Amino acid sequence: MFTKETYINRRAQLKKTVASGILLFLGNDESGMNYEDNTYPFRQDSTFLYFFGSPYAGLSAVIDIDNDKEIIFGDELTIDHIVWMGTQPTIKEKSERVGIFNTQPSKKIVAYLKQAQEKGQKIHFLPTYRPEHQIKLMNWLGYSPAAQEASVPFIRAVVNQRNYKSAEEIVEIEKACDVTSDMHLKAMQMLRPGMCESEVVGALTDVALSAGGGLSFPIIATVNGQTLHNHYHGNIVKSGDMLLIDAGAETEMGYAGDMSSTIPADKKFTGRQKEVYDIQVASHLAAVNALRPGISFKEVYELSSKVIVEGMKSLGIMKGDADEAVHAGAHAMFFPCGLGHMMGLDVHDMENLGEVYVGYDGEPKSTEFGRKSLRLGRKLEPGFVLTIEPGVYFIPELIDLWKDEKKFTEFINYDKLETYKDFSGIRNEEDYLITQNGARRLGKKIPLTTDEVESLR
Ligand code: GLY
Ligand code: MN
């Protein structure tokens, strides 16, 4: 944990911004996988972690701005808990570590909130992403899930703090990135034809857990990289395949790393793989070189998309004017996702609070296929931490669909594209901090170019 002053200052800033009412924070509970006591690994809610530090289940908190009170609600462990699961600091100890001296048993929160409602105080809460949060809001505030309207001022205030990473957060994020780099280096060193994808997943998990933290999201390690979030790990990697890996570590404090690499099963890429890989790298570097405060991420996305179109033109797969093709959305055939996202305590930082607030500063997002998946579009500012991850994907179902619809025939040579239908996909991903005058890559460098990757094979 950071020092208690960090948490005290974060809460002070939040109170100043929201200015009135009660801020309600729902910590996470244990969650059963297949029966109550067989639980998923516990993960505290990230906003709770940010303001209250405590990585323990069963806590809630209230900041009563109107009455200048900060209270953590929770129950002490019973002897049965301690016998089976071990002990923990008391609620008082957990709270004092972050500068909170008012603690109460869980059941008291109901009366506290009821009284506040009766006095006409506004109770602000954030969007929920777990059913138990919705049940709590229903039981405590009387709103059915459909009527639970999250507070926009609360969302915006939290986003406005968490989007700007402090120096001590950067240190933590960089720790996560270093372990993440080690995971990718391990994959580049170990991959051989004949291995199962799951062997690579096992080895990467070992790197992350051995470093003392965990995974920041379920590992993607697939020969079918054309499926953007492919979580199947049962294929044997054959000579001639590429393995697309998207994997990241999380530190003990909860900060994430997130990188991707695409590795040939053999010691070298084939000529055809290299041609497409080089297009991805050119797009990637165009994006990285454009990073600076003041540029909008939408603009960086347009730049990187144009490089992909130019590359597809060089292969004879696309034709026409690259600017016009990108403007029309034809690049989304090969790049149907975003260029990157904010990263912090969540791998897609604060995605639960809404991309429009986190990545667009409240401006509406595009609804167009491809552009709608751009999680980040806003002007970049110092302190933002984000990923750069353009990709080049050949998705057979999308090729068939658009070909049948005769979509973008002025930009796409479908006959040539047919010959790439079995190509799969390529993505490389790095993590960057926006600095005062540019950007800095976070974590140890992992091989990016084909030469760099092949030198480790
Ligand atoms: N690491 C998965 C993603 O960024 O979508
Ligand atoms: Mn990512």
mmCIF file of N, CA, C and O in Angstrom, residues 306-402:
data_model
loop_
_atom_site.group_PDB
_atom_site.id
_atom_site.type_symbol
_atom_site.label_atom_id
_atom_site.label_comp_id
_atom_site.label_asym_id
_atom_site.label_seq_id
_atom_site.Cartn_x
_atom_site.Cartn_y
_atom_site.Cartn_z
ATOM 1 N N LYS A 306 -4.347 4.465 -41.322
ATOM 2 C CA LYS A 306 -3.915 4.797 -42.683
ATOM 3 C C LYS A 306 -2.672 3.969 -43.060
ATOM 4 O O LYS A 306 -2.554 3.500 -44.203
ATOM 5 N N VAL A 307 -1.789 3.766 -42.110
ATOM 6 C CA VAL A 307 -0.594 2.966 -42.400
ATOM 7 C C VAL A 307 -1.004 1.526 -42.743
ATOM 8 O O VAL A 307 -0.431 0.902 -43.643
ATOM 9 N N ILE A 308 -2.017 1.028 -42.061
ATOM 10 C CA ILE A 308 -2.489 -0.333 -42.377
ATOM 11 C C ILE A 308 -3.047 -0.375 -43.798
ATOM 12 O O ILE A 308 -2.759 -1.292 -44.566
ATOM 13 N N VAL A 309 -3.812 0.647 -44.162
ATOM 14 C CA VAL A 309 -4.381 0.670 -45.523
ATOM 15 C C VAL A 309 -3.261 0.745 -46.562
ATOM 16 O O VAL A 309 -3.270 0.006 -47.565
ATOM 17 N N GLU A 310 -2.269 1.613 -46.310
ATOM 18 C CA GLU A 310 -1.143 1.705 -47.259
ATOM 19 C C GLU A 310 -0.466 0.334 -47.395
ATOM 20 O O GLU A 310 -0.100 -0.089 -48.491
ATOM 21 N N GLY A 311 -0.317 -0.342 -46.261
ATOM 22 C CA GLY A 311 0.303 -1.675 -46.295
ATOM 23 C C GLY A 311 -0.531 -2.669 -47.080
ATOM 24 O O GLY A 311 -0.014 -3.456 -47.880
ATOM 25 N N MET A 312 -1.835 -2.630 -46.866
ATOM 26 C CA MET A 312 -2.728 -3.545 -47.595
ATOM 27 C C MET A 312 -2.683 -3.236 -49.100
ATOM 28 O O MET A 312 -2.766 -4.146 -49.923
ATOM 29 N N LYS A 313 -2.531 -1.964 -49.404
ATOM 30 C CA LYS A 313 -2.410 -1.588 -50.828
ATOM 31 C C LYS A 313 -1.125 -2.190 -51.400
ATOM 32 O O LYS A 313 -1.115 -2.708 -52.520
ATOM 33 N N SER A 314 -0.053 -2.146 -50.635
ATOM 34 C CA SER A 314 1.220 -2.676 -51.148
ATOM 35 C C SER A 314 1.129 -4.179 -51.394
ATOM 36 O O SER A 314 1.861 -4.725 -52.210
ATOM 37 N N LEU A 315 0.222 -4.842 -50.696
ATOM 38 C CA LEU A 315 0.032 -6.298 -50.924
ATOM 39 C C LEU A 315 -1.010 -6.567 -52.003
ATOM 40 O O LEU A 315 -1.284 -7.720 -52.331
ATOM 41 N N GLY A 316 -1.629 -5.515 -52.494
ATOM 42 C CA GLY A 316 -2.661 -5.692 -53.526
ATOM 43 C C GLY A 316 -4.020 -6.059 -52.953
ATOM 44 O O GLY A 316 -4.950 -6.404 -53.688
ATOM 45 N N ILE A 317 -4.152 -5.967 -51.639
ATOM 46 C CA ILE A 317 -5.425 -6.342 -50.999
ATOM 47 C C ILE A 317 -6.385 -5.152 -50.970
ATOM 48 O O ILE A 317 -7.595 -5.319 -51.002
ATOM 49 N N MET A 318 -5.810 -3.947 -50.889
ATOM 50 C CA MET A 318 -6.652 -2.740 -50.953
ATOM 51 C C MET A 318 -6.219 -1.880 -52.133
ATOM 52 O O MET A 318 -5.147 -2.093 -52.709
ATOM 53 N N LYS A 319 -7.048 -0.924 -52.442
ATOM 54 C CA LYS A 319 -6.766 -0.015 -53.561
ATOM 55 C C LYS A 319 -7.430 1.328 -53.250
ATOM 56 O O LYS A 319 -8.186 1.440 -52.280
ATOM 57 N N GLY A 320 -7.150 2.308 -54.063
ATOM 58 C CA GLY A 320 -7.788 3.617 -53.888
ATOM 59 C C GLY A 320 -7.019 4.506 -52.935
ATOM 60 O O GLY A 320 -5.916 4.178 -52.497
ATOM 61 N N ASP A 321 -7.630 5.614 -52.584
ATOM 62 C CA ASP A 321 -6.984 6.604 -51.731
ATOM 63 C C ASP A 321 -7.077 6.168 -50.256
ATOM 64 O O ASP A 321 -8.167 5.885 -49.754
ATOM 65 N N ALA A 322 -5.920 6.139 -49.588
ATOM 66 C CA ALA A 322 -5.895 5.606 -48.211
ATOM 67 C C ALA A 322 -6.717 6.473 -47.259
ATOM 68 O O ALA A 322 -7.434 5.945 -46.394
ATOM 69 N N ASP A 323 -6.622 7.795 -47.423
ATOM 70 C CA ASP A 323 -7.402 8.680 -46.535
ATOM 71 C C ASP A 323 -8.898 8.421 -46.695
ATOM 72 O O ASP A 323 -9.639 8.334 -45.723
ATOM 73 N N GLU A 324 -9.301 8.306 -47.960
ATOM 74 C CA GLU A 324 -10.734 8.077 -48.231
ATOM 75 C C GLU A 324 -11.173 6.720 -47.682
ATOM 76 O O GLU A 324 -12.273 6.588 -47.124
ATOM 77 N N ALA A 325 -10.298 5.727 -47.814
ATOM 78 C CA ALA A 325 -10.650 4.374 -47.320
ATOM 79 C C ALA A 325 -10.846 4.390 -45.809
ATOM 80 O O ALA A 325 -11.807 3.816 -45.283
ATOM 81 N N VAL A 326 -9.939 5.096 -45.124
ATOM 82 C CA VAL A 326 -10.044 5.162 -43.649
ATOM 83 C C VAL A 326 -11.280 5.976 -43.264
ATOM 84 O O VAL A 326 -12.043 5.586 -42.376
ATOM 85 N N HIS A 327 -11.482 7.069 -43.965
ATOM 86 C CA HIS A 327 -12.639 7.918 -43.668
ATOM 87 C C HIS A 327 -13.944 7.113 -43.811
ATOM 88 O O HIS A 327 -14.859 7.204 -42.986
ATOM 89 N N ALA A 328 -13.984 6.266 -44.845
ATOM 90 C CA ALA A 328 -15.195 5.465 -45.093
ATOM 91 C C ALA A 328 -15.337 4.308 -44.103
ATOM 92 O O ALA A 328 -16.426 3.749 -43.942
ATOM 93 N N GLY A 329 -14.217 3.915 -43.468
ATOM 94 C CA GLY A 329 -14.272 2.802 -42.506
ATOM 95 C C GLY A 329 -13.861 1.464 -43.103
ATOM 96 O O GLY A 329 -14.054 0.413 -42.475
ATOM 97 N N ALA A 330 -13.254 1.478 -44.310
ATOM 98 C CA ALA A 330 -12.901 0.208 -44.969
ATOM 99 C C ALA A 330 -11.735 -0.497 -44.273
ATOM 100 O O ALA A 330 -11.613 -1.727 -44.345
ATOM 101 N N HIS A 331 -10.890 0.287 -43.564
ATOM 102 C CA HIS A 331 -9.751 -0.316 -42.836
ATOM 103 C C HIS A 331 -10.224 -1.292 -41.762
ATOM 104 O O HIS A 331 -9.471 -2.166 -41.337
ATOM 105 N N ALA A 332 -11.482 -1.116 -41.307
ATOM 106 C CA ALA A 332 -11.986 -1.961 -40.213
ATOM 107 C C ALA A 332 -12.102 -3.425 -40.629
ATOM 108 O O ALA A 332 -12.253 -4.298 -39.772
ATOM 109 N N MET A 333 -12.014 -3.718 -41.923
ATOM 110 C CA MET A 333 -11.939 -5.125 -42.352
ATOM 111 C C MET A 333 -10.742 -5.805 -41.691
ATOM 112 O O MET A 333 -10.805 -6.955 -41.293
ATOM 113 N N PHE A 334 -9.617 -5.050 -41.566
ATOM 114 C CA PHE A 334 -8.372 -5.639 -41.043
ATOM 115 C C PHE A 334 -8.082 -5.193 -39.611
ATOM 116 O O PHE A 334 -7.281 -5.800 -38.918
ATOM 117 N N PHE A 335 -8.704 -4.079 -39.219
ATOM 118 C CA PHE A 335 -8.414 -3.458 -37.915
ATOM 119 C C PHE A 335 -9.766 -3.068 -37.303
ATOM 120 O O PHE A 335 -10.117 -1.894 -37.262
ATOM 121 N N PRO A 336 -10.542 -4.100 -36.861
ATOM 122 C CA PRO A 336 -11.912 -3.813 -36.430
ATOM 123 C C PRO A 336 -12.018 -3.398 -34.967
ATOM 124 O O PRO A 336 -13.118 -3.351 -34.425
ATOM 125 N N CYS A 337 -10.863 -3.120 -34.340
ATOM 126 C CA CYS A 337 -10.894 -2.812 -32.902
ATOM 127 C C CYS A 337 -10.249 -1.456 -32.676
ATOM 128 O O CYS A 337 -9.938 -0.751 -33.614
ATOM 129 N N GLY A 338 -10.011 -1.121 -31.427
ATOM 130 C CA GLY A 338 -9.394 0.160 -31.123
ATOM 131 C C GLY A 338 -7.883 0.080 -31.188
ATOM 132 O O GLY A 338 -7.303 -0.994 -31.373
ATOM 133 N N LEU A 339 -7.250 1.238 -31.002
ATOM 134 C CA LEU A 339 -5.787 1.297 -31.026
ATOM 135 C C LEU A 339 -5.206 1.077 -29.631
ATOM 136 O O LEU A 339 -4.051 0.697 -29.501
ATOM 137 N N GLY A 340 -6.007 1.327 -28.591
ATOM 138 C CA GLY A 340 -5.478 1.175 -27.244
ATOM 139 C C GLY A 340 -6.471 1.685 -26.226
ATOM 140 O O GLY A 340 -7.587 2.090 -26.573
ATOM 141 N N HIS A 341 -6.051 1.663 -24.977
ATOM 142 C CA HIS A 341 -6.959 2.026 -23.882
ATOM 143 C C HIS A 341 -6.141 2.519 -22.712
ATOM 144 O O HIS A 341 -4.935 2.260 -22.623
ATOM 145 N N MET A 342 -6.784 3.205 -21.802
ATOM 146 C CA MET A 342 -6.133 3.616 -20.555
ATOM 147 C C MET A 342 -5.813 2.365 -19.731
ATOM 148 O O MET A 342 -6.539 1.357 -19.802
ATOM 149 N N MET A 343 -4.775 2.459 -18.921
ATOM 150 C CA MET A 343 -4.390 1.315 -18.087
ATOM 151 C C MET A 343 -3.961 1.824 -16.704
ATOM 152 O O MET A 343 -3.340 2.884 -16.610
ATOM 153 N N GLY A 344 -4.312 1.086 -15.676
ATOM 154 C CA GLY A 344 -3.962 1.512 -14.322
ATOM 155 C C GLY A 344 -4.278 0.398 -13.351
ATOM 156 O O GLY A 344 -3.729 -0.696 -13.446
ATOM 157 N N LEU A 345 -5.222 0.673 -12.450
ATOM 158 C CA LEU A 345 -5.647 -0.390 -11.531
ATOM 159 C C LEU A 345 -6.470 -1.443 -12.251
ATOM 160 O O LEU A 345 -6.643 -2.554 -11.761
ATOM 161 N N ASP A 346 -7.033 -1.082 -13.387
ATOM 162 C CA ASP A 346 -7.696 -2.069 -14.261
ATOM 163 C C ASP A 346 -6.915 -2.108 -15.556
ATOM 164 O O ASP A 346 -6.370 -1.093 -15.987
ATOM 165 N N VAL A 347 -6.931 -3.274 -16.184
ATOM 166 C CA VAL A 347 -6.215 -3.353 -17.461
ATOM 167 C C VAL A 347 -6.860 -2.413 -18.476
ATOM 168 O O VAL A 347 -6.157 -1.675 -19.180
ATOM 169 N N HIS A 348 -8.178 -2.407 -18.579
ATOM 170 C CA HIS A 348 -8.886 -1.349 -19.313
ATOM 171 C C HIS A 348 -9.368 -0.414 -18.215
ATOM 172 O O HIS A 348 -10.416 -0.637 -17.606
ATOM 173 N N ASP A 349 -8.599 0.607 -17.952
ATOM 174 C CA ASP A 349 -8.803 1.330 -16.701
ATOM 175 C C ASP A 349 -10.206 1.941 -16.613
ATOM 176 O O ASP A 349 -10.629 2.682 -17.515
ATOM 177 N N MET A 350 -10.889 1.603 -15.543
ATOM 178 C CA MET A 350 -12.214 2.165 -15.229
ATOM 179 C C MET A 350 -13.263 1.873 -16.296
ATOM 180 O O MET A 350 -14.234 2.628 -16.421
ATOM 181 N N GLU A 351 -13.084 0.803 -17.036
ATOM 182 C CA GLU A 351 -14.091 0.509 -18.069
ATOM 183 C C GLU A 351 -15.480 0.391 -17.441
ATOM 184 O O GLU A 351 -16.488 0.692 -18.078
ATOM 185 N N ASN A 352 -15.528 -0.002 -16.168
ATOM 186 C CA ASN A 352 -16.832 -0.104 -15.491
ATOM 187 C C ASN A 352 -17.487 1.260 -15.267
ATOM 188 O O ASN A 352 -18.683 1.346 -15.014
ATOM 189 N N LEU A 353 -16.699 2.337 -15.355
ATOM 190 C CA LEU A 353 -17.289 3.666 -15.147
ATOM 191 C C LEU A 353 -17.781 4.278 -16.456
ATOM 192 O O LEU A 353 -18.456 5.313 -16.452
ATOM 193 N N GLY A 354 -17.447 3.638 -17.565
ATOM 194 C CA GLY A 354 -17.950 4.110 -18.861
ATOM 195 C C GLY A 354 -16.837 4.697 -19.721
ATOM 196 O O GLY A 354 -16.180 5.657 -19.317
ATOM 197 N N GLU A 355 -16.661 4.124 -20.910
ATOM 198 C CA GLU A 355 -15.602 4.602 -21.815
ATOM 199 C C GLU A 355 -15.816 6.053 -22.219
ATOM 200 O O GLU A 355 -14.866 6.782 -22.484
ATOM 201 N N VAL A 356 -17.074 6.452 -22.277
ATOM 202 C CA VAL A 356 -17.359 7.829 -22.698
ATOM 203 C C VAL A 356 -16.720 8.821 -21.714
ATOM 204 O O VAL A 356 -16.200 9.858 -22.119
ATOM 205 N N TYR A 357 -16.725 8.486 -20.433
ATOM 206 C CA TYR A 357 -16.115 9.386 -19.443
ATOM 207 C C TYR A 357 -14.599 9.208 -19.393
ATOM 208 O O TYR A 357 -13.854 10.179 -19.329
ATOM 209 N N VAL A 358 -14.161 7.942 -19.415
ATOM 210 C CA VAL A 358 -12.723 7.677 -19.249
ATOM 211 C C VAL A 358 -11.964 8.064 -20.521
ATOM 212 O O VAL A 358 -10.952 8.758 -20.463
ATOM 213 N N GLY A 359 -12.473 7.621 -21.648
ATOM 214 C CA GLY A 359 -11.714 7.751 -22.892
ATOM 215 C C GLY A 359 -12.162 8.880 -23.792
ATOM 216 O O GLY A 359 -11.498 9.188 -24.787
ATOM 217 N N TYR A 360 -13.293 9.514 -23.488
ATOM 218 C CA TYR A 360 -13.833 10.546 -24.392
ATOM 219 C C TYR A 360 -14.208 11.836 -23.664
ATOM 220 O O TYR A 360 -14.822 12.715 -24.267
ATOM 221 N N ASP A 361 -13.914 11.909 -22.363
ATOM 222 C CA ASP A 361 -14.204 13.104 -21.574
ATOM 223 C C ASP A 361 -15.668 13.532 -21.723
ATOM 224 O O ASP A 361 -15.985 14.720 -21.784
ATOM 225 N N GLY A 362 -16.552 12.544 -21.840
ATOM 226 C CA GLY A 362 -17.988 12.842 -21.903
ATOM 227 C C GLY A 362 -18.524 13.051 -23.315
ATOM 228 O O GLY A 362 -19.737 13.146 -23.504
ATOM 229 N N GLU A 363 -17.639 13.119 -24.317
ATOM 230 C CA GLU A 363 -18.104 13.277 -25.709
ATOM 231 C C GLU A 363 -18.631 11.935 -26.213
ATOM 232 O O GLU A 363 -18.143 10.892 -25.803
ATOM 233 N N PRO A 364 -19.613 11.946 -27.134
ATOM 234 C CA PRO A 364 -20.122 10.656 -27.607
ATOM 235 C C PRO A 364 -19.083 9.884 -28.433
ATOM 236 O O PRO A 364 -18.235 10.486 -29.086
ATOM 237 N N LYS A 365 -19.209 8.554 -28.379
ATOM 238 C CA LYS A 365 -18.321 7.694 -29.173
ATOM 239 C C LYS A 365 -18.948 7.434 -30.529
ATOM 240 O O LYS A 365 -20.167 7.491 -30.668
ATOM 241 N N SER A 366 -18.129 7.076 -31.493
ATOM 242 C CA SER A 366 -18.653 6.680 -32.806
ATOM 243 C C SER A 366 -19.453 5.385 -32.655
ATOM 244 O O SER A 366 -19.185 4.571 -31.770
ATOM 245 N N THR A 367 -20.425 5.210 -33.513
ATOM 246 C CA THR A 367 -21.181 3.949 -33.501
ATOM 247 C C THR A 367 -20.819 3.097 -34.718
ATOM 248 O O THR A 367 -21.390 2.027 -34.931
ATOM 249 N N GLU A 368 -19.849 3.558 -35.500
ATOM 250 C CA GLU A 368 -19.477 2.851 -36.744
ATOM 251 C C GLU A 368 -18.668 1.592 -36.426
ATOM 252 O O GLU A 368 -17.822 1.620 -35.524
ATOM 253 N N PHE A 369 -18.898 0.526 -37.173
ATOM 254 C CA PHE A 369 -18.130 -0.714 -36.984
ATOM 255 C C PHE A 369 -16.636 -0.381 -37.043
ATOM 256 O O PHE A 369 -16.183 0.293 -37.963
ATOM 257 N N GLY A 370 -15.884 -0.867 -36.090
ATOM 258 C CA GLY A 370 -14.455 -0.537 -36.037
ATOM 259 C C GLY A 370 -14.231 0.632 -35.089
ATOM 260 O O GLY A 370 -13.775 0.451 -33.966
ATOM 261 N N ARG A 371 -14.631 1.834 -35.520
ATOM 262 C CA ARG A 371 -14.396 3.028 -34.676
ATOM 263 C C ARG A 371 -15.118 2.941 -33.339
ATOM 264 O O ARG A 371 -14.668 3.489 -32.350
ATOM 265 N N LYS A 372 -16.254 2.220 -33.310
ATOM 266 C CA LYS A 372 -16.990 2.140 -32.038
ATOM 267 C C LYS A 372 -16.202 1.360 -30.976
ATOM 268 O O LYS A 372 -16.481 1.459 -29.788
ATOM 269 N N SER A 373 -15.208 0.582 -31.415
ATOM 270 C CA SER A 373 -14.421 -0.198 -30.456
ATOM 271 C C SER A 373 -13.201 0.551 -29.949
ATOM 272 O O SER A 373 -12.394 -0.004 -29.195
ATOM 273 N N LEU A 374 -13.043 1.804 -30.373
ATOM 274 C CA LEU A 374 -11.934 2.625 -29.884
ATOM 275 C C LEU A 374 -12.276 3.108 -28.472
ATOM 276 O O LEU A 374 -13.121 3.974 -28.280
ATOM 277 N N ARG A 375 -11.608 2.498 -27.491
ATOM 278 C CA ARG A 375 -11.956 2.786 -26.092
ATOM 279 C C ARG A 375 -11.466 4.150 -25.648
ATOM 280 O O ARG A 375 -11.912 4.693 -24.650
ATOM 281 N N LEU A 376 -10.478 4.662 -26.374
ATOM 282 C CA LEU A 376 -9.870 5.942 -26.002
ATOM 283 C C LEU A 376 -9.878 6.827 -27.238
ATOM 284 O O LEU A 376 -9.487 6.377 -28.324
ATOM 285 N N GLY A 377 -10.334 8.075 -27.083
ATOM 286 C CA GLY A 377 -10.363 8.982 -28.228
ATOM 287 C C GLY A 377 -9.932 10.394 -27.857
ATOM 288 O O GLY A 377 -9.607 11.204 -28.697
ATOM 289 N N ARG A 378 -9.881 10.671 -26.562
ATOM 290 C CA ARG A 378 -9.721 12.055 -26.095
ATOM 291 C C ARG A 378 -8.308 12.591 -26.322
ATOM 292 O O ARG A 378 -7.384 11.838 -26.652
ATOM 293 N N LYS A 379 -8.178 13.886 -26.103
ATOM 294 C CA LYS A 379 -6.864 14.541 -26.161
ATOM 295 C C LYS A 379 -5.986 13.973 -25.052
ATOM 296 O O LYS A 379 -6.434 13.838 -23.909
ATOM 297 N N LEU A 380 -4.736 13.691 -25.393
ATOM 298 C CA LEU A 380 -3.838 13.087 -24.408
ATOM 299 C C LEU A 380 -3.233 14.155 -23.497
ATOM 300 O O LEU A 380 -2.987 15.281 -23.927
ATOM 301 N N GLU A 381 -3.010 13.754 -22.253
ATOM 302 C CA GLU A 381 -2.449 14.687 -21.267
ATOM 303 C C GLU A 381 -1.351 13.988 -20.469
ATOM 304 O O GLU A 381 -1.388 12.757 -20.304
ATOM 305 N N PRO A 382 -0.381 14.769 -19.968
ATOM 306 C CA PRO A 382 0.670 14.153 -19.148
ATOM 307 C C PRO A 382 0.056 13.382 -17.979
ATOM 308 O O PRO A 382 -0.910 13.856 -17.369
ATOM 309 N N GLY A 383 0.587 12.209 -17.714
ATOM 310 C CA GLY A 383 0.070 11.382 -16.623
ATOM 311 C C GLY A 383 -0.849 10.278 -17.098
ATOM 312 O O GLY A 383 -1.125 9.340 -16.351
ATOM 313 N N PHE A 384 -1.322 10.366 -18.336
ATOM 314 C CA PHE A 384 -2.145 9.264 -18.860
ATOM 315 C C PHE A 384 -1.229 8.063 -19.123
ATOM 316 O O PHE A 384 -0.126 8.220 -19.644
ATOM 317 N N VAL A 385 -1.706 6.887 -18.796
ATOM 318 C CA VAL A 385 -1.002 5.651 -19.157
ATOM 319 C C VAL A 385 -1.924 4.880 -20.088
ATOM 320 O O VAL A 385 -3.105 4.677 -19.779
ATOM 321 N N LEU A 386 -1.390 4.483 -21.226
ATOM 322 C CA LEU A 386 -2.248 3.843 -22.233
ATOM 323 C C LEU A 386 -1.478 2.778 -23.000
ATOM 324 O O LEU A 386 -0.246 2.707 -22.918
ATOM 325 N N THR A 387 -2.228 1.977 -23.718
ATOM 326 C CA THR A 387 -1.600 0.942 -24.539
ATOM 327 C C THR A 387 -1.640 1.370 -26.006
ATOM 328 O O THR A 387 -2.512 2.128 -26.419
ATOM 329 N N ILE A 388 -0.666 0.861 -26.755
ATOM 330 C CA ILE A 388 -0.679 1.002 -28.218
ATOM 331 C C ILE A 388 -0.718 -0.419 -28.768
ATOM 332 O O ILE A 388 0.193 -1.214 -28.520
ATOM 333 N N GLU A 389 -1.780 -0.746 -29.480
ATOM 334 C CA GLU A 389 -1.962 -2.130 -29.932
ATOM 335 C C GLU A 389 -2.747 -2.234 -31.233
ATOM 336 O O GLU A 389 -3.816 -2.860 -31.264
ATOM 337 N N PRO A 390 -2.223 -1.618 -32.301
ATOM 338 C CA PRO A 390 -2.926 -1.862 -33.570
ATOM 339 C C PRO A 390 -2.772 -3.331 -33.945
ATOM 340 O O PRO A 390 -1.863 -4.006 -33.443
ATOM 341 N N GLY A 391 -3.633 -3.803 -34.798
ATOM 342 C CA GLY A 391 -3.518 -5.192 -35.232
ATOM 343 C C GLY A 391 -3.896 -5.307 -36.695
ATOM 344 O O GLY A 391 -4.541 -4.411 -37.254
ATOM 345 N N VAL A 392 -3.456 -6.385 -37.309
ATOM 346 C CA VAL A 392 -3.876 -6.699 -38.676
ATOM 347 C C VAL A 392 -4.483 -8.104 -38.614
ATOM 348 O O VAL A 392 -3.798 -9.070 -38.284
ATOM 349 N N TYR A 393 -5.770 -8.162 -38.883
ATOM 350 C CA TYR A 393 -6.508 -9.420 -38.705
ATOM 351 C C TYR A 393 -7.215 -9.797 -40.000
ATOM 352 O O TYR A 393 -7.777 -8.927 -40.679
ATOM 353 N N PHE A 394 -7.206 -11.084 -40.310
ATOM 354 C CA PHE A 394 -7.951 -11.597 -41.459
ATOM 355 C C PHE A 394 -9.031 -12.513 -40.894
ATOM 356 O O PHE A 394 -8.739 -13.652 -40.501
ATOM 357 N N ILE A 395 -10.236 -12.005 -40.820
ATOM 358 C CA ILE A 395 -11.327 -12.711 -40.144
ATOM 359 C C ILE A 395 -12.240 -13.318 -41.216
ATOM 360 O O ILE A 395 -12.974 -12.582 -41.901
ATOM 361 N N PRO A 396 -12.186 -14.638 -41.415
ATOM 362 C CA PRO A 396 -12.902 -15.252 -42.550
ATOM 363 C C PRO A 396 -14.376 -14.870 -42.600
ATOM 364 O O PRO A 396 -14.909 -14.566 -43.669
ATOM 365 N N GLU A 397 -15.030 -14.852 -41.445
ATOM 366 C CA GLU A 397 -16.477 -14.566 -41.419
ATOM 367 C C GLU A 397 -16.750 -13.122 -41.855
ATOM 368 O O GLU A 397 -17.752 -12.844 -42.523
ATOM 369 N N LEU A 398 -15.872 -12.206 -41.464
ATOM 370 C CA LEU A 398 -16.056 -10.797 -41.850
ATOM 371 C C LEU A 398 -15.767 -10.624 -43.348
ATOM 372 O O LEU A 398 -16.472 -9.885 -44.048
ATOM 373 N N ILE A 399 -14.764 -11.338 -43.815
ATOM 374 C CA ILE A 399 -14.439 -11.278 -45.254
ATOM 375 C C ILE A 399 -15.647 -11.766 -46.057
ATOM 376 O O ILE A 399 -16.087 -11.111 -47.011
ATOM 377 N N ASP A 400 -16.201 -12.911 -45.646
ATOM 378 C CA ASP A 400 -17.368 -13.466 -46.370
ATOM 379 C C ASP A 400 -18.544 -12.497 -46.327
ATOM 380 O O ASP A 400 -19.213 -12.278 -47.343
ATOM 381 N N LEU A 401 -18.786 -11.928 -45.157
ATOM 382 C CA LEU A 401 -19.945 -11.047 -44.986
ATOM 383 C C LEU A 401 -19.832 -9.813 -45.879
ATOM 384 O O LEU A 401 -20.756 -9.493 -46.642
ATOM 385 N N TRP A 402 -18.717 -9.138 -45.775
ATOM 386 C CA TRP A 402 -18.560 -7.893 -46.552
ATOM 387 C C TRP A 402 -18.496 -8.188 -48.044
ATOM 388 O O TRP A 402 -18.981 -7.404 -48.852
#
